Amino acid sequence: MATTFQGTQTLPFPTQQVWDALFDVGVLRASIAGCELLEQRGENDYAAQVRVSIGPVSASFATTIEVVDPEPPHRCTLRFSGKGGAIGFGKGDARVNLTSRGDAETLLEWSASTQVGGKIAQMGTRLIDGTVRKMSDDFFERFAKQLGDSAGTAPSPDAAAAPTADAATASRHRYGRARRVWTAIAIAVGVAVLWLLISNGGAR
Amino acid sequence: MNAFEYRRATTVGHVVAWLRDEPDAKLLAGGQTLLASMQLGMAAPPVLIDLQSLPELQDIRLEQDHLWVGAMCTHARIARLQLVRDALPGIAKLAGGIADQQVRNRGTIGGSVANADPAACWPAGLLASGATLVTDRREISADDFFQGLFTTALAPDEVLVGVKFPRAGALHYVKFEQAASRFALVGAAVWRGPSGVRVALTGLGHGITRWPEAEAALSRRFAPLELHGTDFPADLCTGDLHASAKYRAHLAAVLTARAVALHQEHA
Amino acid sequence: MNESTCAHVNGKRVALPARPNVTLVGWLRDELQLTGTHRACDTAQCGACTVLVEGAAVKSCNVLACQVSGANIRTVEGLAAEGGPLHPLQRAFGEHHALQCGYCTSGMLMRAAAMVEEGVPAEPEAVAHALGGNICRCTGYEGIVKAICQGLREIRAGKLA
């Protein structure tokens, strides 16, 4: 079963700042509720583990993400795949666009095309749309707060606590960092979709 | 089903203390949502706290200005108790229309309300009635309690003890069931009382919601025709396999009008 | 054994399972060998696992055994005495071809048994509505509804229940 989701966010920050924040592992970890792990596995490959708890459902999602065609600081595509074991799977593509609106505002548009299968697709269809919206709203609310908090140049405590491997990679590849960020967004979207999959539709 | 520790609480104080000690514990009310989720592997709480032995949560009684319904009362009991059928027949009828008899025999109003499924019936009934939710530490109005998809005002260690339904006014709830799951594809609850008209909708996808435009229209004139040509905003509805957002938005208006018609029939 | 560690199944006192993560249907079938209750969807949708707890119909796949400590549980094995005549509902199911594969049957019977106390009228529309929690894939329900109407009438007329 394939579905598309999209959303827009207006962030009161300059585009470069938004882009940089999106690639900041610390910001992303803090923006994704329940993010337990976020690491780079290869040049363009990332892995994440996120615990999602909504309603009666609580499960940990193992997601892999591949960054495709980054064009800093405006757009990128992420290919994600998530596995929930016996619960089912979800995969898809997410595109993110940043458009400057003057010096101090950025329009962030995202769209994701996803395919879900397994038990979650069977049981949770009615909850998919609502859960994606809720999770993306949560993500952007936290993300905007992170942007606001770290409006200065001092690194946030989360960034400072990022694993050494991430920091080393970041300093080596600017685009690598960007990809991690985009990856995280894709993870958020992918996880949101996966989440839907696991929502139970039949019982009370 | 995962291995877990099972605890039977005998006081509300126990429950609160256990929730504080075990942040991943889940409260077991009727189990009709929780157990099925666990069977499907969608949840694996390490501790279950069974609430069935808390007598204060089983009480249903008529007070001067409200009907008190304990959080652990089953839908079936609320539907069949003459006390409820006489005082608030709309509430009894809502309870009697949830799922099927087997689920009604176990499922509880507290479990339904604390879970706040976006297609559940009780939250719509409570929101339309302007009910008050009572926890171990405070009272919360329905307007403040329901905060979106599976989201309520309850703190992680807070326990819902019961619901106060105002005795004044009357409620009618109409739902259109999705045939397989029996959840409300859309459900409309219309309450009319001394303070005016309240309309609450379930099933639209993003959580229980009031419908201010319909309330305003029905306050001007309380008749089904007032909703003719007015749909709920489709961009606030979800579309899925079962119905498009536009269909849900239109269905909301149709069902609200039917609930109004029921009010007129029973006036 | 005390009330918190046992339940009464078809009139007989039985110890509950030691582990809490056992559903009522799992306990009945796997530990007590009472395989008359069927596990079909195991997700609380089909009603094939329906049994009576304190006279009320419940989906036993959606109840933990430890939740029903001290309770009286009746399964399809408890409808008729061993070697005795069939329960009016069982006899009616036979007469009205109310089963084919038999998977849903015990759930249907137990659901119907509860209808007596509930006061469900012995009329097709009321019975069909009351069967909302039970699915049958074979019969098309007509035989089931007719059988239940007959069974309810006979039980209320005083025939052996």
Short mmCIF file of C-alpha atoms in Angstrom, two decimals, chain B residues 20 26 44 58 60 70 122 125 130-131 153 155 164 169-170 189 194 202 204 208 225 236 247 251 263:
data_model
loop_
_atom_site.label_atom_id
_atom_site.label_comp_id
_atom_site.label_asym_id
_atom_site.label_seq_id
_atom_site.Cartn_x
_atom_site.Cartn_y
_atom_site.Cartn_z
CA ARG B 20 6.40 6.63 39.43
CA LYS B 26 0.94 0.25 31.72
CA ALA B 44 5.60 -4.88 25.41
CA GLN B 58 -16.54 0.94 40.07
CA ILE B 60 -22.02 4.77 39.43
CA GLY B 70 -16.21 5.41 37.97
CA TRP B 122 -16.64 8.10 24.69
CA GLY B 125 -19.68 12.04 24.29
CA GLY B 130 -18.90 19.21 28.86
CA ALA B 131 -18.07 16.45 31.30
CA ALA B 153 -3.81 16.04 29.85
CA ALA B 155 0.55 13.20 33.66
CA LYS B 164 -18.84 13.62 36.08
CA GLY B 169 -29.26 18.93 29.09
CA ALA B 170 -29.46 15.98 26.70
CA ALA B 189 -22.22 14.00 19.50
CA PRO B 194 -29.05 25.41 29.56
CA THR B 202 -14.76 11.69 16.41
CA LEU B 204 -11.98 12.67 11.59
CA ILE B 208 -11.63 14.48 19.07
CA LEU B 225 -31.36 22.23 7.96
CA LEU B 236 -8.68 19.08 9.10
CA TYR B 247 -16.04 12.22 2.59
CA LEU B 251 -20.24 12.80 6.78
CA HIS B 263 -33.03 15.84 19.73
#
